[in-house]
Coordinates of C-alpha atoms in Angstrom, one line a residue:
Chain A
M1 CA -21.7 -4.7 -9.3
G2 CA -23.6 -7.9 -8.5
E3 CA -24.9 -8.9 -5.1
T4 CA -23.8 -6.9 -2.1
L5 CA -21.8 -9.2 0.1
R6 CA -21.2 -7.0 3.1
S7 CA -21.6 -3.4 4.2
Y8 CA -19.0 -1.1 5.8
E9 CA -20.8 -1.5 9.1
E10 CA -20.6 -5.3 8.9
I11 CA -16.9 -5.1 8.0
N12 CA -16.2 -2.8 10.9
E13 CA -18.1 -5.0 13.3
K14 CA -15.8 -7.9 12.3
I15 CA -12.7 -5.7 12.7
R16 CA -13.8 -4.7 16.2
E17 CA -14.3 -8.4 17.0
G18 CA -10.9 -9.2 15.5
K19 CA -12.5 -11.5 13.0
A20 CA -12.0 -9.6 9.7
V21 CA -10.3 -11.4 6.9
V22 CA -7.7 -9.1 5.5
M23 CA -5.3 -9.7 2.6
T24 CA -2.8 -7.5 0.7
A25 CA -3.5 -6.7 -2.9
E26 CA -0.6 -9.0 -3.8
E27 CA -1.7 -12.0 -1.8
V28 CA -5.3 -11.8 -3.1
I29 CA -4.1 -12.3 -6.7
D30 CA -3.0 -15.8 -6.0
L31 CA -6.0 -16.6 -3.9
V32 CA -8.4 -15.5 -6.7
A33 CA -6.4 -17.6 -9.2
E34 CA -6.7 -20.6 -6.9
K35 CA -10.3 -20.3 -5.6
G36 CA -12.0 -18.1 -8.2
L37 CA -13.6 -14.7 -7.8
E38 CA -16.9 -15.8 -6.3
R39 CA -15.5 -18.0 -3.5
T40 CA -12.7 -15.5 -2.6
A41 CA -15.2 -12.6 -2.5
R42 CA -17.2 -14.5 0.1
E43 CA -14.2 -15.0 2.3
V44 CA -12.2 -11.8 2.1
D45 CA -13.5 -8.6 3.8
V46 CA -10.7 -6.2 3.1
V47 CA -7.8 -5.8 0.7
T48 CA -4.9 -3.5 1.6
T49 CA -2.7 -1.6 -0.8
G50 CA 0.5 0.4 -0.5
T51 CA 2.9 2.7 -2.3
F52 CA 6.2 4.3 -1.3
G53 CA 7.6 6.8 -3.8
A54 CA 8.6 10.3 -4.6
M55 CA 5.6 12.5 -4.2
C56 CA 6.6 16.1 -4.9
S57 CA 3.3 17.7 -4.2
S58 CA 3.6 17.1 -0.5
G59 CA 4.1 19.5 2.4
L60 CA 3.6 20.4 6.0
M61 CA 1.2 22.8 7.7
F62 CA 2.2 23.8 11.2
N63 CA 1.8 26.4 14.0
I64 CA 4.8 27.3 16.1
G65 CA 2.9 29.1 18.9
H66 CA 3.2 32.8 19.7
T67 CA 6.5 34.6 20.7
K68 CA 6.8 37.3 23.3
P69 CA 6.4 40.0 22.0
R70 CA 4.2 38.8 19.2
M71 CA 5.3 38.4 15.7
K72 CA 3.5 38.2 12.4
I73 CA 6.0 36.1 10.4
A74 CA 6.5 37.3 6.9
E75 CA 9.4 35.2 5.9
A76 CA 10.7 32.0 7.5
Y77 CA 13.3 29.4 7.1
L78 CA 13.6 25.9 8.6
N79 CA 17.2 24.7 8.5
G80 CA 17.7 27.2 5.7
V81 CA 14.7 26.0 3.7
L82 CA 12.1 28.7 2.8
T83 CA 8.8 28.2 4.5
Y84 CA 5.6 30.0 3.4
G85 CA 4.3 32.5 5.9
G86 CA 1.5 34.2 4.0
L87 CA -1.0 33.0 6.5
A88 CA -1.9 34.1 10.0
A89 CA 0.9 35.2 12.4
V90 CA 2.6 31.9 13.2
D91 CA 1.1 29.5 10.8
L92 CA 3.6 28.2 8.2
Y93 CA 3.6 25.8 5.2
L94 CA 6.7 24.0 4.1
G95 CA 6.8 22.4 0.7
A96 CA 8.7 19.2 0.0
T97 CA 10.5 20.4 -3.1
Q98 CA 11.7 23.7 -1.6
V99 CA 15.5 23.7 -1.8
A100 CA 17.8 25.2 0.9
K101 CA 18.5 28.9 0.2
D102 CA 22.3 28.5 -0.3
D103 CA 22.0 25.6 -2.6
P104 CA 23.8 26.2 -6.0
L105 CA 20.8 24.5 -7.7
N106 CA 21.7 23.6 -11.3
K107 CA 24.3 26.3 -11.8
V108 CA 26.8 23.5 -12.1
H109 CA 24.6 20.9 -13.8
P110 CA 23.6 18.4 -12.6
G111 CA 22.9 19.9 -9.2
E112 CA 23.1 17.8 -6.1
F113 CA 20.1 19.3 -4.2
K114 CA 21.4 17.9 -0.9
Y115 CA 18.8 19.3 1.4
G116 CA 15.3 20.6 1.0
G117 CA 11.8 20.6 2.3
G118 CA 11.5 16.8 2.2
H119 CA 14.6 16.4 4.3
V120 CA 13.3 19.0 6.9
I121 CA 10.1 16.9 7.1
Q122 CA 12.0 13.7 7.7
D123 CA 14.2 15.5 10.3
L124 CA 11.2 16.9 12.1
V125 CA 9.4 13.7 12.3
A126 CA 12.6 12.0 13.5
G127 CA 12.4 14.4 16.5
K128 CA 15.5 16.4 15.6
D129 CA 15.8 20.0 16.6
I130 CA 15.3 22.3 13.6
L131 CA 16.6 25.9 13.3
L132 CA 13.8 28.4 12.6
E133 CA 14.8 31.9 11.4
A134 CA 12.1 34.3 10.7
S135 CA 11.6 38.0 9.9
S136 CA 8.8 40.5 9.7
Y137 CA 8.1 44.2 9.2
G138 CA 6.5 44.8 12.6
T139 CA 3.0 46.1 13.3
D140 CA 1.3 47.7 16.3
D141 CA -0.1 44.4 17.5
Y142 CA 2.8 42.2 16.2
P143 CA 5.9 44.3 16.9
R144 CA 8.6 41.7 16.7
K145 CA 10.8 41.7 13.6
K146 CA 13.4 39.0 14.1
L147 CA 13.4 35.5 15.4
S148 CA 16.0 32.8 15.6
T149 CA 15.2 29.7 17.6
W150 CA 15.5 25.9 17.7
I151 CA 12.1 24.2 17.4
N152 CA 11.1 20.6 17.9
I153 CA 8.0 18.7 16.7
R154 CA 7.0 17.9 20.3
D155 CA 6.6 21.7 21.1
L156 CA 4.5 22.6 18.1
N157 CA 0.8 23.1 18.4
Q158 CA -0.5 21.5 15.2
I159 CA 1.8 19.9 12.6
Y160 CA 0.2 18.0 9.8
L161 CA 1.1 16.8 6.4
F162 CA -1.2 18.2 3.8
N163 CA -0.2 16.8 0.4
P164 CA -2.1 18.3 -2.5
R165 CA -1.3 15.4 -4.9
N166 CA -0.2 11.9 -3.9
A167 CA -0.8 8.3 -5.0
Y168 CA -1.0 8.9 -8.8
Q169 CA -3.2 6.3 -10.5
N170 CA -0.6 5.0 -13.0
Y171 CA 2.3 7.0 -14.4
N172 CA 4.6 7.5 -17.4
V173 CA 7.6 5.3 -18.1
A174 CA 10.4 7.7 -18.9
V175 CA 13.1 7.1 -21.6
N176 CA 15.7 9.2 -23.3
C177 CA 15.9 9.3 -27.1
S178 CA 18.6 12.0 -27.2
D179 CA 22.4 11.5 -27.5
K180 CA 23.2 12.8 -24.0
M181 CA 22.4 11.7 -20.5
I182 CA 19.4 13.5 -18.9
Y183 CA 18.5 14.0 -15.2
T184 CA 14.8 13.7 -14.4
Y185 CA 12.4 13.0 -11.5
L186 CA 12.2 9.5 -12.8
G187 CA 16.0 9.0 -12.4
L188 CA 19.0 9.3 -14.6
L189 CA 18.1 8.4 -18.2
L190 CA 20.9 7.1 -20.4
P191 CA 21.1 8.3 -24.0
H192 CA 19.8 6.3 -27.0
L193 CA 17.1 4.5 -25.0
G194 CA 19.7 3.3 -22.6
N195 CA 17.2 2.6 -19.7
A196 CA 13.7 3.4 -18.5
G197 CA 12.5 4.9 -15.3
F198 CA 9.0 4.2 -13.8
S199 CA 7.2 5.0 -10.6
S200 CA 3.9 3.3 -9.9
A201 CA 3.6 0.4 -7.4
G202 CA 1.4 -1.3 -10.0
Q203 CA -0.7 -4.1 -8.6
L204 CA -0.2 -2.8 -5.1
S205 CA -1.0 0.8 -5.9
P206 CA -4.2 2.1 -4.1
L207 CA -6.0 3.7 -7.0
L208 CA -5.2 0.9 -9.4
N209 CA -7.1 -1.4 -7.1
D210 CA -10.2 0.8 -7.1
P211 CA -10.0 2.2 -10.6
Y212 CA -13.4 3.9 -10.6
Y213 CA -13.1 5.3 -7.0
R214 CA -16.0 3.3 -5.7
T215 CA -14.6 3.1 -2.2
I216 CA -11.8 5.6 -2.0
G217 CA -13.2 9.1 -1.6
V218 CA -13.1 12.2 0.6
G219 CA -12.9 11.0 4.2
T220 CA -11.3 7.6 3.6
K221 CA -9.0 6.7 6.5
I222 CA -5.5 5.6 5.2
F223 CA -2.0 4.7 6.2
L224 CA 0.1 7.9 5.7
G225 CA 3.7 8.3 6.6
G226 CA 3.5 5.5 9.2
G227 CA 0.5 7.0 10.9
E228 CA -3.2 7.4 10.2
G229 CA -4.4 10.0 7.7
Y230 CA -7.3 10.8 5.5
V231 CA -8.2 11.5 2.0
A232 CA -8.9 15.2 2.1
W233 CA -10.0 15.9 -1.5
Q234 CA -9.4 14.9 -5.1
G235 CA -5.7 15.6 -5.7
T236 CA -4.5 18.3 -8.0
Q237 CA -4.4 17.2 -11.7
H238 CA -7.0 14.6 -10.9
D239 CA -7.9 13.3 -14.4
P240 CA -10.4 10.5 -14.4
S241 CA -11.6 10.8 -18.0
G242 CA -8.7 9.4 -20.0
A243 CA -8.5 6.2 -21.9
R244 CA -8.8 2.9 -20.0
N245 CA -8.1 -0.7 -20.8
E246 CA -10.6 -3.5 -20.7
R247 CA -10.1 -3.9 -16.9
G248 CA -10.9 -0.3 -16.3
I249 CA -7.3 0.7 -15.7
P250 CA -6.3 4.1 -17.0
K251 CA -3.6 3.9 -19.6
G252 CA -1.6 6.7 -18.1
G253 CA -1.6 9.2 -15.2
A254 CA -5.2 9.6 -14.0
G255 CA -6.8 9.9 -10.6
T256 CA -4.9 11.6 -7.7
L257 CA -5.5 12.2 -4.0
A258 CA -5.0 15.1 -1.6
V259 CA -4.2 13.6 1.8
I260 CA -3.9 14.9 5.3
G261 CA -2.6 13.5 8.6
D262 CA -1.0 14.3 11.9
L263 CA 2.8 14.4 11.6
K264 CA 3.3 13.7 15.3
E265 CA 1.9 10.2 14.7
M266 CA 4.2 9.5 11.7
S267 CA 7.6 8.0 11.4
P268 CA 10.8 8.9 9.5
D269 CA 10.9 5.4 8.1
W270 CA 7.9 6.3 5.9
L271 CA 8.7 10.0 5.0
W272 CA 12.0 10.1 3.3
G273 CA 13.8 13.3 2.0
L274 CA 15.1 12.8 -1.5
S275 CA 17.8 14.5 -3.6
L276 CA 17.1 13.9 -7.3
R277 CA 20.2 14.8 -9.1
G278 CA 19.8 17.6 -11.6
Y279 CA 16.1 17.9 -10.7
G280 CA 15.6 18.9 -7.1
C281 CA 14.4 17.8 -3.7
S282 CA 11.4 15.8 -3.0
L283 CA 9.8 13.5 -0.4
A284 CA 9.2 9.8 -0.6
V285 CA 5.8 9.2 1.0
G286 CA 4.5 5.9 2.3
L287 CA 0.7 5.6 1.7
G288 CA -1.7 2.7 1.9
I289 CA -5.4 2.4 1.6
P290 CA -7.8 -0.4 2.7
I291 CA -10.4 -1.4 0.2
P292 CA -13.6 -3.0 1.4
I293 CA -14.8 -6.0 -0.6
L294 CA -18.4 -4.9 -0.7
D295 CA -19.2 -7.2 -3.6
E296 CA -17.6 -9.4 -6.3
E297 CA -16.8 -6.4 -8.5
M298 CA -14.6 -4.9 -5.8
L299 CA -12.6 -8.1 -5.6
Y300 CA -12.4 -8.2 -9.3
F301 CA -10.7 -4.8 -9.2
C302 CA -8.4 -5.8 -6.4
S303 CA -7.2 -8.9 -8.2
I304 CA -5.6 -6.8 -10.9
R305 CA -2.1 -8.1 -11.8
D306 CA 0.9 -6.1 -13.0
E307 CA 0.6 -7.8 -16.4
E308 CA -2.8 -6.2 -16.8
I309 CA -1.7 -2.6 -16.1
E310 CA -0.2 -0.7 -19.0
A311 CA 1.8 2.5 -18.9
P312 CA 2.8 4.9 -21.7
V313 CA 6.5 5.2 -22.6
V314 CA 7.4 8.8 -23.0
D315 CA 10.7 10.5 -24.3
Y316 CA 11.8 12.8 -21.5
S317 CA 14.4 14.5 -23.7
N318 CA 11.7 15.9 -26.0
A319 CA 8.1 14.8 -25.8
Y320 CA 7.7 15.4 -22.0
P321 CA 9.6 18.7 -21.6
N322 CA 7.9 20.2 -24.7
G323 CA 4.5 18.7 -23.9
T324 CA 4.0 17.1 -27.4
G325 CA 1.9 14.3 -26.0
E326 CA 3.8 11.8 -28.1
V327 CA 3.8 8.2 -26.7
L328 CA 6.4 5.7 -27.9
G329 CA 4.2 2.8 -27.0
Y330 CA 2.7 1.0 -24.0
V331 CA 4.4 -1.5 -21.7
N332 CA 3.0 -3.5 -18.7
Y333 CA 4.2 -3.5 -15.1
G334 CA 4.9 -7.2 -15.3
D335 CA 7.7 -6.5 -17.7
L336 CA 8.7 -3.3 -15.9
R337 CA 9.0 -5.2 -12.7
K338 CA 11.0 -8.0 -14.2
G339 CA 13.5 -5.4 -15.4
R340 CA 13.3 -5.4 -19.2
I341 CA 11.0 -3.8 -21.7
T342 CA 11.2 -3.4 -25.5
V343 CA 10.9 0.1 -26.9
Q344 CA 11.2 0.7 -30.6
G345 CA 12.6 -2.7 -31.1
K346 CA 15.3 -2.2 -28.5
E347 CA 15.4 -4.2 -25.2
I348 CA 16.3 -1.9 -22.3
P349 CA 16.7 -2.2 -18.6
T350 CA 14.0 -0.7 -16.3
A351 CA 14.3 0.9 -12.8
S352 CA 11.7 2.2 -10.4
I353 CA 11.9 5.4 -8.4
S354 CA 9.4 4.0 -6.0
S355 CA 10.2 1.1 -3.7
Y356 CA 8.1 -2.1 -4.3
V357 CA 9.3 -3.9 -1.2
R358 CA 8.3 -0.9 0.9
A359 CA 4.9 -0.7 -0.8
R360 CA 4.5 -4.3 0.1
E361 CA 5.5 -3.6 3.7
I362 CA 2.9 -0.8 3.9
A363 CA 0.1 -3.2 2.7
E364 CA 1.3 -5.7 5.3
I365 CA 1.3 -3.1 8.1
L366 CA -2.2 -1.9 7.2
K367 CA -3.4 -5.5 7.1
K368 CA -2.0 -5.9 10.7
W369 CA -3.7 -2.7 11.8
I370 CA -7.0 -3.9 10.5
A371 CA -6.8 -7.5 11.6
E372 CA -5.3 -6.8 15.1
D373 CA -5.5 -3.2 16.0
Q374 CA -9.1 -2.3 15.2
F375 CA -8.3 0.1 12.3
T376 CA -11.8 0.5 10.9
L377 CA -12.9 1.5 7.5
T378 CA -14.7 4.8 6.7
V379 CA -17.5 5.4 4.2
P380 CA -16.4 8.3 2.0
V381 CA -18.4 11.5 2.7
L382 CA -17.9 12.6 -0.9
A383 CA -17.0 10.6 -4.0
L384 CA -14.0 11.6 -6.1
P385 CA -15.0 12.9 -9.6
G386 CA -15.3 9.8 -11.8
K387 CA -14.9 8.9 -15.4
E388 CA -18.3 10.4 -16.4
S389 CA -17.8 13.6 -14.3
G390 CA -16.3 15.6 -17.2
V391 CA -13.4 16.5 -14.9
R392 CA -10.3 16.7 -17.1
F393 CA -6.8 17.8 -16.7
R394 CA -6.1 20.8 -18.9
N395 CA -2.9 22.6 -19.8
L396 CA -2.6 26.3 -19.3
P397 CA -4.1 28.4 -22.1
E398 CA -1.4 31.0 -22.1
R399 CA -2.4 34.6 -22.9
P400 CA 0.8 36.5 -22.9
Y401 CA 0.9 40.0 -21.5
S402 CA 1.3 42.8 -24.0
N403 CA 1.3 46.6 -24.0
G404 CA -1.6 48.1 -22.1
Q405 CA -3.4 44.8 -21.5
N406 CA -3.3 43.0 -18.3
G407 CA -5.4 40.0 -19.4
M408 CA -7.7 40.3 -16.4
R409 CA -11.3 39.6 -16.9
R410 CA -13.4 42.8 -16.0
Chain B
M1 CA 46.8 -19.2 -12.7
I2 CA 45.4 -16.2 -14.6
E3 CA 43.5 -13.8 -12.4
T4 CA 41.7 -10.5 -12.8
R5 CA 42.1 -7.9 -10.2
K6 CA 40.3 -4.5 -10.0
V7 CA 42.3 -1.9 -8.3
V8 CA 42.3 1.9 -7.7
L9 CA 45.7 3.5 -8.1
H10 CA 46.5 6.8 -6.5
F11 CA 49.5 8.4 -8.1
P12 CA 51.5 11.0 -6.0
Q13 CA 52.4 14.1 -7.9
M14 CA 56.0 12.9 -8.5
A15 CA 54.8 9.7 -10.1
V16 CA 52.3 11.2 -12.5
D17 CA 54.7 12.2 -15.2
R18 CA 56.5 8.9 -15.4
P19 CA 55.3 6.2 -17.7
I20 CA 55.1 3.4 -15.1
V21 CA 51.8 1.9 -15.9
C22 CA 53.0 0.6 -19.3
D23 CA 55.8 -1.2 -17.4
L24 CA 53.1 -3.6 -16.2
A25 CA 52.9 -4.9 -19.7
L26 CA 56.6 -4.5 -20.7
H27 CA 58.2 -6.0 -17.6
F28 CA 55.6 -8.2 -16.1
G29 CA 53.6 -9.4 -19.1
L30 CA 50.3 -8.2 -17.6
S31 CA 47.3 -7.0 -19.6
F32 CA 45.3 -4.2 -18.2
N33 CA 42.0 -2.5 -18.9
I34 CA 41.7 1.1 -17.8
L35 CA 38.2 1.7 -16.5
R36 CA 38.7 5.2 -15.4
A37 CA 41.5 7.7 -15.2
S38 CA 42.1 11.2 -14.0
I39 CA 45.8 12.0 -14.5
S40 CA 47.3 15.4 -15.0
P41 CA 50.8 16.8 -14.4
H42 CA 51.6 18.3 -11.0
H43 CA 48.5 16.8 -9.4
E44 CA 47.7 13.6 -7.7
G45 CA 46.4 11.2 -10.3
L46 CA 43.8 8.5 -10.0
M47 CA 43.3 5.4 -12.1
V48 CA 40.8 2.5 -11.8
M49 CA 41.9 -0.5 -13.7
E50 CA 41.6 -4.2 -14.2
I51 CA 44.8 -6.1 -14.2
I52 CA 44.9 -9.5 -15.9
G53 CA 47.7 -12.0 -15.6
E54 CA 49.4 -14.7 -13.6
S55 CA 48.6 -14.1 -10.0
E56 CA 52.3 -14.0 -9.1
K57 CA 53.0 -11.5 -11.9
N58 CA 50.1 -9.5 -10.8
E59 CA 51.5 -9.2 -7.3
E60 CA 55.0 -8.3 -8.6
G61 CA 53.6 -5.7 -10.9
L62 CA 51.6 -4.1 -8.1
Q63 CA 54.6 -4.2 -5.8
Y64 CA 56.6 -2.4 -8.6
L65 CA 54.0 0.3 -8.6
R66 CA 54.0 0.6 -4.8
E67 CA 57.8 1.0 -4.8
R68 CA 57.3 4.0 -7.1
G69 CA 55.0 5.7 -4.7
V70 CA 51.6 4.5 -6.1
E71 CA 49.0 3.8 -3.4
I72 CA 46.9 0.8 -4.3
Q73 CA 43.5 -0.2 -3.0
P74 CA 41.2 -2.9 -4.1
L75 CA 38.3 -1.4 -6.0
S76 CA 35.6 -2.9 -3.8
Q77 CA 36.6 -0.6 -0.9
D78 CA 35.7 2.5 -2.9
I79 CA 32.0 2.3 -3.8
K80 CA 30.0 1.6 -0.8
K81 CA 26.3 1.0 -0.3
V82 CA 25.1 2.4 3.0
E83 CA 22.3 0.0 3.9
E84 CA 20.5 2.1 6.4
K85 CA 20.0 4.9 3.8
C86 CA 18.8 2.5 1.1
I87 CA 15.0 2.5 0.5
H88 CA 15.3 -0.2 -2.2
C89 CA 13.7 1.9 -4.9
G90 CA 16.1 0.5 -7.5
T91 CA 16.9 3.7 -9.4
C92 CA 20.5 2.7 -9.3
V93 CA 19.8 -0.7 -10.9
G94 CA 18.8 0.9 -14.3
V95 CA 22.1 2.7 -14.7
C96 CA 24.5 0.0 -13.5
S97 CA 26.0 -1.5 -16.7
T98 CA 27.7 -4.4 -15.0
E99 CA 24.7 -5.4 -12.9
A100 CA 26.8 -5.0 -9.7
L101 CA 23.6 -3.4 -8.3
F102 CA 20.7 -5.6 -9.0
M103 CA 17.1 -6.2 -7.8
E104 CA 16.8 -9.4 -5.9
R105 CA 13.5 -11.2 -6.6
P106 CA 11.1 -11.9 -5.2
S107 CA 12.2 -9.9 -2.2
F108 CA 12.6 -6.7 -4.4
K109 CA 15.6 -5.6 -2.4
V110 CA 18.5 -3.9 -4.0
R111 CA 21.7 -6.0 -3.6
Y112 CA 25.3 -5.0 -4.3
D113 CA 27.9 -7.3 -5.7
E114 CA 31.1 -5.3 -5.0
G115 CA 33.2 -7.6 -7.2
K116 CA 31.3 -6.6 -10.3
C117 CA 31.6 -2.8 -9.7
I118 CA 33.8 -0.8 -12.1
A119 CA 33.4 2.5 -10.2
C120 CA 31.6 4.4 -13.0
E121 CA 29.8 6.2 -10.2
L122 CA 26.5 6.5 -12.0
C123 CA 24.8 5.0 -9.0
V124 CA 26.2 7.8 -6.8
L125 CA 24.6 10.3 -9.1
A126 CA 21.4 8.3 -9.4
C127 CA 20.7 7.5 -5.7
P128 CA 18.1 9.8 -4.3
T129 CA 18.9 9.0 -0.7
H130 CA 22.7 9.3 -0.8
A131 CA 23.0 5.6 0.0
M132 CA 25.8 5.1 -2.6
E133 CA 29.1 6.6 -1.7
A134 CA 32.4 7.0 -3.6
L135 CA 35.3 7.0 -1.3
F136 CA 38.1 7.8 -3.7

């Protein structure tokens, strides 16, 4: 780690005085190349990161307020999209991938998935009126059984994004080895290795700039959907223990974040409903995290370049759907970003499902917030499980139900 | 001067069952490359093609088709990129075989060169924000 250069308190003091030196994870690469690690580490206080891409494990927690007479909502729809009501009376949760109830799905393949949870979230945050239809069975204390009303974000009590898994630290590169086109969450994949789809923001991506989670932890204040949010917990499928390269960068999907933030402070520019053909609905989430340059090591991590980050190439026509674990090889984000990679001797075009220019914009906005608007940095209250924690992602050990057994532990 | 034009032909029902496209070659000496066709008897037909020939002959050939009830549009009017819906992810770029859609560097914005489009419509399928529209 080396000598401590500054503490969180010292950084925040400089932020409050408007004197903090802030750079984006992209800008700092050139500066380190020019001035060297040691000198740059003494100059730069904070490095900002960003990512803007499909993050399926996202959703919205909200409370609509009580009706008269009261109602304990059992089933609810927002603009026709099923919303989970298995909570207290008028608390609801809407998931980003939930598809509108009358959608034909993949009955005629590939389905269009025109409208779903992600789109409702974007419409809500844009201030549009949304149709809420709810039903219940009626109780003595909550007698009402039907409700149909327009709602608007401004009238709701609490409404916050609570995304169980965002900001994946690295991700697969998807290809198609079969002889027909396939439709995936990493885009349309043409047959016979016709193209490749990838997702990570690479050198701008938050967890790739803090690969061992030294500064990003529970309680870290972040840019979320255009507003302020927080890291709430390790994300689902958080998997810190896998193979890493010599720069400490995981060679595949690894750490993840659960994040939370007030939707009323966010913007439809940074929460975008997606229709992924043949796959389903999702939400593009804008997320950015500031990283304090506590010492030279943190700057070393933040100076990571696309060329030094590798991702596994996986066949989404067989290896991925069947979970074989087979990897066709590794490619780096420098080549992915340039638009050409070589897989099994064939040069193929690449395309991202996440927006690099918008990731860059997020890092810029966060930089401005810190440099000019007194957005301070938070000390994590709990570290994310690290490489040595033993936390590993596991697949489901299926124990099929058979006659007379219910598989439950007694 | 030899020129190449990309056009979309809409055939009315009455013109579908007559062999008028081949007349472009027979009467006007034009070459053509059919990029896409959806023609069936008793329905309006649609054909996207590239016509190659002397510009004068090109015009005469197209006029010949017009006189026989075929509606003609330049191709570039048919696949549109709606800028305000584009988030510049670039998903479309990987499926665009003619590089009509391309990632501009270093801005990393997706640009569209209408002249290169052959209306395969893969981008319309691929775009997760409905920013690419086919207006046939």
